[in-house]
CSV table of C-alpha atoms in Angstrom, one decimal:
chain,number,residue,atom,x,y,z
A,1,MET,CA,-26.5,211.6,66.8
A,2,MET,CA,-30.2,212.6,67.1
A,3,ASP,CA,-30.7,211.0,70.6
A,4,TYR,CA,-32.4,214.1,72.0
A,5,GLN,CA,-34.3,214.2,75.2
A,6,ILE,CA,-37.1,216.1,73.5
A,7,LEU,CA,-39.3,215.8,70.4
A,8,ALA,CA,-37.3,216.9,67.4
A,9,ASN,CA,-37.7,217.4,63.7
A,10,PHE,CA,-34.1,218.2,62.7
A,11,LEU,CA,-33.4,215.3,60.3
A,12,MET,CA,-36.6,213.3,60.9
A,13,ASN,CA,-39.6,213.6,63.1
A,14,LEU,CA,-38.4,211.9,66.3
A,15,LEU,CA,-39.8,211.2,69.7
A,16,ALA,CA,-37.7,211.8,72.8
A,17,TYR,CA,-34.8,209.4,73.5
A,18,PRO,CA,-35.2,207.5,70.2
A,19,VAL,CA,-32.3,205.2,70.8
A,20,LYS,CA,-33.8,204.0,74.0
A,21,GLU,CA,-37.1,203.4,72.1
A,22,MET,CA,-35.3,201.4,69.4
A,23,CYS,CA,-33.8,199.2,72.1
A,24,LYS,CA,-37.2,198.6,73.7
A,25,ILE,CA,-38.6,197.6,70.3
A,26,ILE,CA,-35.7,195.2,69.6
A,27,ASP,CA,-36.0,193.6,73.1
A,28,SER,CA,-39.8,193.2,72.8
A,29,PHE,CA,-39.5,190.6,70.1
A,30,PRO,CA,-39.9,187.0,71.2
A,31,THR,CA,-36.8,184.7,71.4
A,32,GLY,CA,-35.8,183.4,68.0
A,33,ALA,CA,-37.4,186.3,66.1
A,34,ASP,CA,-35.8,187.2,62.8
A,35,VAL,CA,-33.0,189.7,63.1
A,36,ILE,CA,-34.1,191.6,60.0
A,37,ASP,CA,-37.6,192.0,61.4
A,38,ARG,CA,-36.1,193.4,64.6
A,39,ALA,CA,-33.8,195.8,62.8
A,40,PHE,CA,-36.6,197.0,60.5
A,41,ALA,CA,-38.9,197.7,63.5
A,42,ALA,CA,-36.1,199.6,65.2
A,43,VAL,CA,-35.2,201.8,62.3
A,44,SER,CA,-38.8,202.6,61.7
A,45,VAL,CA,-38.6,204.8,64.8
A,46,TYR,CA,-36.2,207.0,62.8
A,47,TYR,CA,-37.6,206.7,59.3
A,48,ASN,CA,-41.3,206.5,60.1
A,49,TYR,CA,-42.0,207.6,63.7
A,50,THR,CA,-45.2,209.4,62.5
A,51,GLY,CA,-46.4,206.3,60.7
A,52,ASN,CA,-47.4,208.3,57.6
A,53,GLN,CA,-44.6,207.0,55.3
A,54,LYS,CA,-45.3,204.3,52.7
A,55,CYS,CA,-41.7,204.0,51.7
A,56,PHE,CA,-38.5,204.9,53.6
A,57,HIS,CA,-36.4,207.6,51.9
A,58,VAL,CA,-32.9,206.5,52.8
A,59,GLY,CA,-31.0,208.7,50.3
A,60,GLY,CA,-31.2,211.0,47.4
A,61,GLY,CA,-34.1,213.4,46.7
A,62,ASP,CA,-34.3,216.9,48.2
A,63,ASP,CA,-31.6,218.4,50.4
A,64,PRO,CA,-33.4,220.7,52.9
A,65,HIS,CA,-30.5,220.5,55.4
A,66,GLY,CA,-27.8,221.4,53.0
A,67,PHE,CA,-25.9,218.1,53.2
A,68,GLU,CA,-24.4,218.6,49.8
A,69,GLY,CA,-22.4,221.5,51.4
A,70,TRP,CA,-21.2,219.2,54.1
A,71,SER,CA,-20.3,216.5,51.5
A,72,TRP,CA,-18.2,219.1,49.7
A,73,GLN,CA,-16.4,220.2,52.9
A,74,ALA,CA,-15.8,216.6,54.0
A,75,SER,CA,-14.4,215.8,50.6
A,76,THR,CA,-12.1,218.9,50.2
A,77,GLU,CA,-11.2,220.2,53.6
A,78,MET,CA,-12.2,217.9,56.4
A,79,VAL,CA,-11.2,214.5,55.1
A,80,MET,CA,-11.9,212.0,57.8
A,81,PRO,CA,-10.7,208.5,57.0
A,82,MET,CA,-13.0,205.9,58.4
A,83,THR,CA,-12.7,202.1,58.2
A,84,VAL,CA,-14.8,199.1,59.2
A,85,SER,CA,-13.1,196.0,60.5
A,86,ASN,CA,-14.2,192.4,60.1
A,87,GLU,CA,-15.5,192.4,63.7
A,88,ARG,CA,-18.4,194.8,63.0
A,89,MET,CA,-21.9,194.2,61.8
A,90,PHE,CA,-21.3,196.3,58.7
A,91,PRO,CA,-19.4,195.1,55.6
A,92,PRO,CA,-15.6,195.6,56.0
A,93,TYR,CA,-14.3,198.8,54.4
A,94,ASN,CA,-10.8,200.1,54.0
A,95,PHE,CA,-10.4,203.9,53.4
A,96,SER,CA,-8.3,204.9,50.3
A,97,TYR,CA,-7.0,208.4,50.1
A,98,GLU,CA,-6.5,208.0,46.4
A,99,ASN,CA,-10.1,206.9,45.8
A,100,SER,CA,-11.4,209.7,48.1
A,101,SER,CA,-9.5,212.3,46.1
A,102,ASP,CA,-10.7,210.8,42.8
A,103,SER,CA,-14.3,211.0,44.0
A,104,CYS,CA,-13.8,214.6,45.1
A,105,LEU,CA,-12.5,215.4,41.6
A,106,VAL,CA,-15.5,213.8,39.9
A,107,GLY,CA,-18.0,215.3,42.2
A,108,TYR,CA,-16.7,218.8,42.7
A,109,GLY,CA,-13.9,219.3,40.2
A,110,VAL,CA,-11.1,219.7,42.8
A,111,ARG,CA,-8.7,217.4,44.6
A,112,SER,CA,-8.9,216.6,48.3
A,113,ARG,CA,-6.6,218.6,50.6
A,114,MET,CA,-5.8,215.7,53.0
A,115,ASP,CA,-3.7,217.7,55.4
A,116,TRP,CA,-5.6,221.0,55.3
A,117,ILE,CA,-7.6,220.7,58.5
A,118,THR,CA,-4.6,219.6,60.6
A,119,SER,CA,-2.4,222.3,59.1
A,120,GLU,CA,-5.0,225.0,59.7
A,121,TYR,CA,-6.1,224.1,63.2
A,122,GLY,CA,-3.6,221.6,64.6
A,123,GLY,CA,-3.6,217.8,64.6
A,124,HIS,CA,-2.7,215.4,67.4
A,125,LYS,CA,-1.6,218.2,69.7
A,126,ILE,CA,-4.5,220.5,69.1
A,127,ASP,CA,-4.5,221.6,72.7
A,128,LYS,CA,-0.9,223.0,72.4
A,129,VAL,CA,-1.6,224.6,69.1
A,130,LEU,CA,-4.8,226.4,70.1
A,131,LYS,CA,-3.3,227.4,73.5
A,132,ARG,CA,-0.7,229.4,71.6
A,133,PHE,CA,-2.7,230.7,68.8
A,134,GLY,CA,-6.5,230.4,69.6
A,135,SER,CA,-8.9,232.5,71.6
A,136,ASN,CA,-12.6,232.9,72.4
A,137,ILE,CA,-13.7,229.4,71.5
A,138,ILE,CA,-16.4,227.3,73.1
A,139,PHE,CA,-16.2,223.6,72.3
A,140,SER,CA,-19.7,222.3,73.1
A,141,ASN,CA,-20.2,218.5,73.2
A,142,GLY,CA,-23.1,216.3,74.2
A,143,MET,CA,-21.9,212.8,75.2
A,144,ARG,CA,-25.0,211.2,73.4
A,145,ASP,CA,-23.6,212.5,70.2
A,146,PRO,CA,-21.1,209.9,68.6
A,147,TRP,CA,-19.1,212.8,67.2
A,148,SER,CA,-18.2,213.8,70.7
A,149,GLY,CA,-15.4,211.2,70.6
A,150,GLY,CA,-13.5,213.5,68.3
A,151,GLY,CA,-14.3,216.6,70.2
A,152,VAL,CA,-12.4,218.8,72.7
A,153,LEU,CA,-13.7,217.7,76.1
A,154,LYS,CA,-11.4,219.7,78.4
A,155,ASN,CA,-10.6,223.4,78.7
A,156,ILE,CA,-7.5,224.4,76.9
A,157,SER,CA,-7.2,227.9,78.4
A,158,TYR,CA,-9.4,230.4,80.2
A,159,ILE,CA,-10.7,231.6,76.8
A,160,ILE,CA,-10.9,228.2,75.1
A,161,ILE,CA,-13.6,226.5,77.0
A,162,ALA,CA,-15.1,223.0,76.8
A,163,LEU,CA,-18.7,222.6,77.8
A,164,VAL,CA,-19.5,218.9,78.1
A,165,THR,CA,-23.0,217.6,78.8
A,166,GLU,CA,-23.8,214.0,79.6
A,167,LYS,CA,-27.2,214.1,78.1
A,168,GLY,CA,-26.6,216.3,75.1
A,169,GLY,CA,-27.1,215.3,71.5
A,170,HIS,CA,-25.7,216.7,68.2
A,171,HIS,CA,-25.5,220.5,68.5
A,172,LEU,CA,-28.7,220.4,70.6
A,173,ASP,CA,-27.7,223.7,72.4
A,174,LEU,CA,-27.7,225.5,69.0
A,175,ARG,CA,-31.2,224.5,68.1
A,176,SER,CA,-34.2,226.7,68.8
A,177,ALA,CA,-35.4,226.7,72.4
A,178,THR,CA,-38.7,224.9,73.2
A,179,LYS,CA,-41.0,224.8,76.2
A,180,ASP,CA,-39.9,221.2,76.8
A,181,ASP,CA,-36.1,221.9,77.1
A,182,PRO,CA,-34.7,220.3,80.2
A,183,ASP,CA,-33.1,222.6,82.9
A,184,TRP,CA,-29.5,221.6,82.0
A,185,LEU,CA,-30.0,222.7,78.4
A,186,VAL,CA,-31.5,226.0,79.4
A,187,GLU,CA,-28.5,226.5,81.8
A,188,GLN,CA,-26.0,225.6,79.1
A,189,ARG,CA,-27.4,228.1,76.6
A,190,ARG,CA,-27.4,230.8,79.4
A,191,LEU,CA,-23.7,230.0,80.2
A,192,GLU,CA,-22.7,230.2,76.5
A,193,VAL,CA,-24.3,233.6,76.1
A,194,GLU,CA,-22.7,234.8,79.4
A,195,ILE,CA,-19.2,233.7,78.2
A,196,ILE,CA,-19.6,235.3,74.8
A,197,HIS,CA,-20.9,238.5,76.4
A,198,GLY,CA,-17.8,238.5,78.6
A,199,TRP,CA,-15.6,238.4,75.5
A,200,ILE,CA,-17.4,241.2,73.8
A,201,ASP,CA,-17.3,243.4,77.0
A,202,GLN,CA,-13.6,242.7,77.4
A,203,TYR,CA,-13.0,243.7,73.7
A,204,ASN,CA,-14.9,246.9,74.1
A,205,LYS,CA,-13.0,247.7,77.3
A,206,ASP,CA,-9.7,247.1,75.5
A,207,ILE,CA,-10.7,249.3,72.6
A,208,SER,CA,-11.8,252.2,74.9
A,209,GLN,CA,-8.4,252.2,76.5
A,210,MET,CA,-6.4,252.4,73.2
């Protein structure tokens, strides 16, 4: 998710292309090296790139990014059932709607609304729903962001636009501009502003003719 082309400090202090760097570190170990040692060295890029951490903070503590708000939203409005099969490196996990709702009740005092997001914005046929009822939306997705797999990657109408970038990371275009931003990122931000300005200009034109 944080595989940016530039130095970043969003979730952690990270160098450019951290995933590529992690792969280099894993591959640099000699044949037969312990898998845990490889994994630890790789995740150190994320948790301790600066080298000034004595202990990795993998959970809990302060919440400078407001993740508790996301946890509430994911629990109450945007329930996303995820499972892990026996064919993955992680322990198998089966999602339970009942357990999820119970956790939401314990944590936030409300029950999960399992169908809210699809009822509000459309489900499997979101393109048909938004084409009839939506307007003035930019769906921006960077293909280095794993969440892009659930994103809208094609234009739905002339005012519901998908901007897809091969090298983009998680909401990279919404982050502050830096002197190291690549040309494609600068151009994407310019295009987004141009599109939004067009919507505003059209609105003002329509209002003046009323």
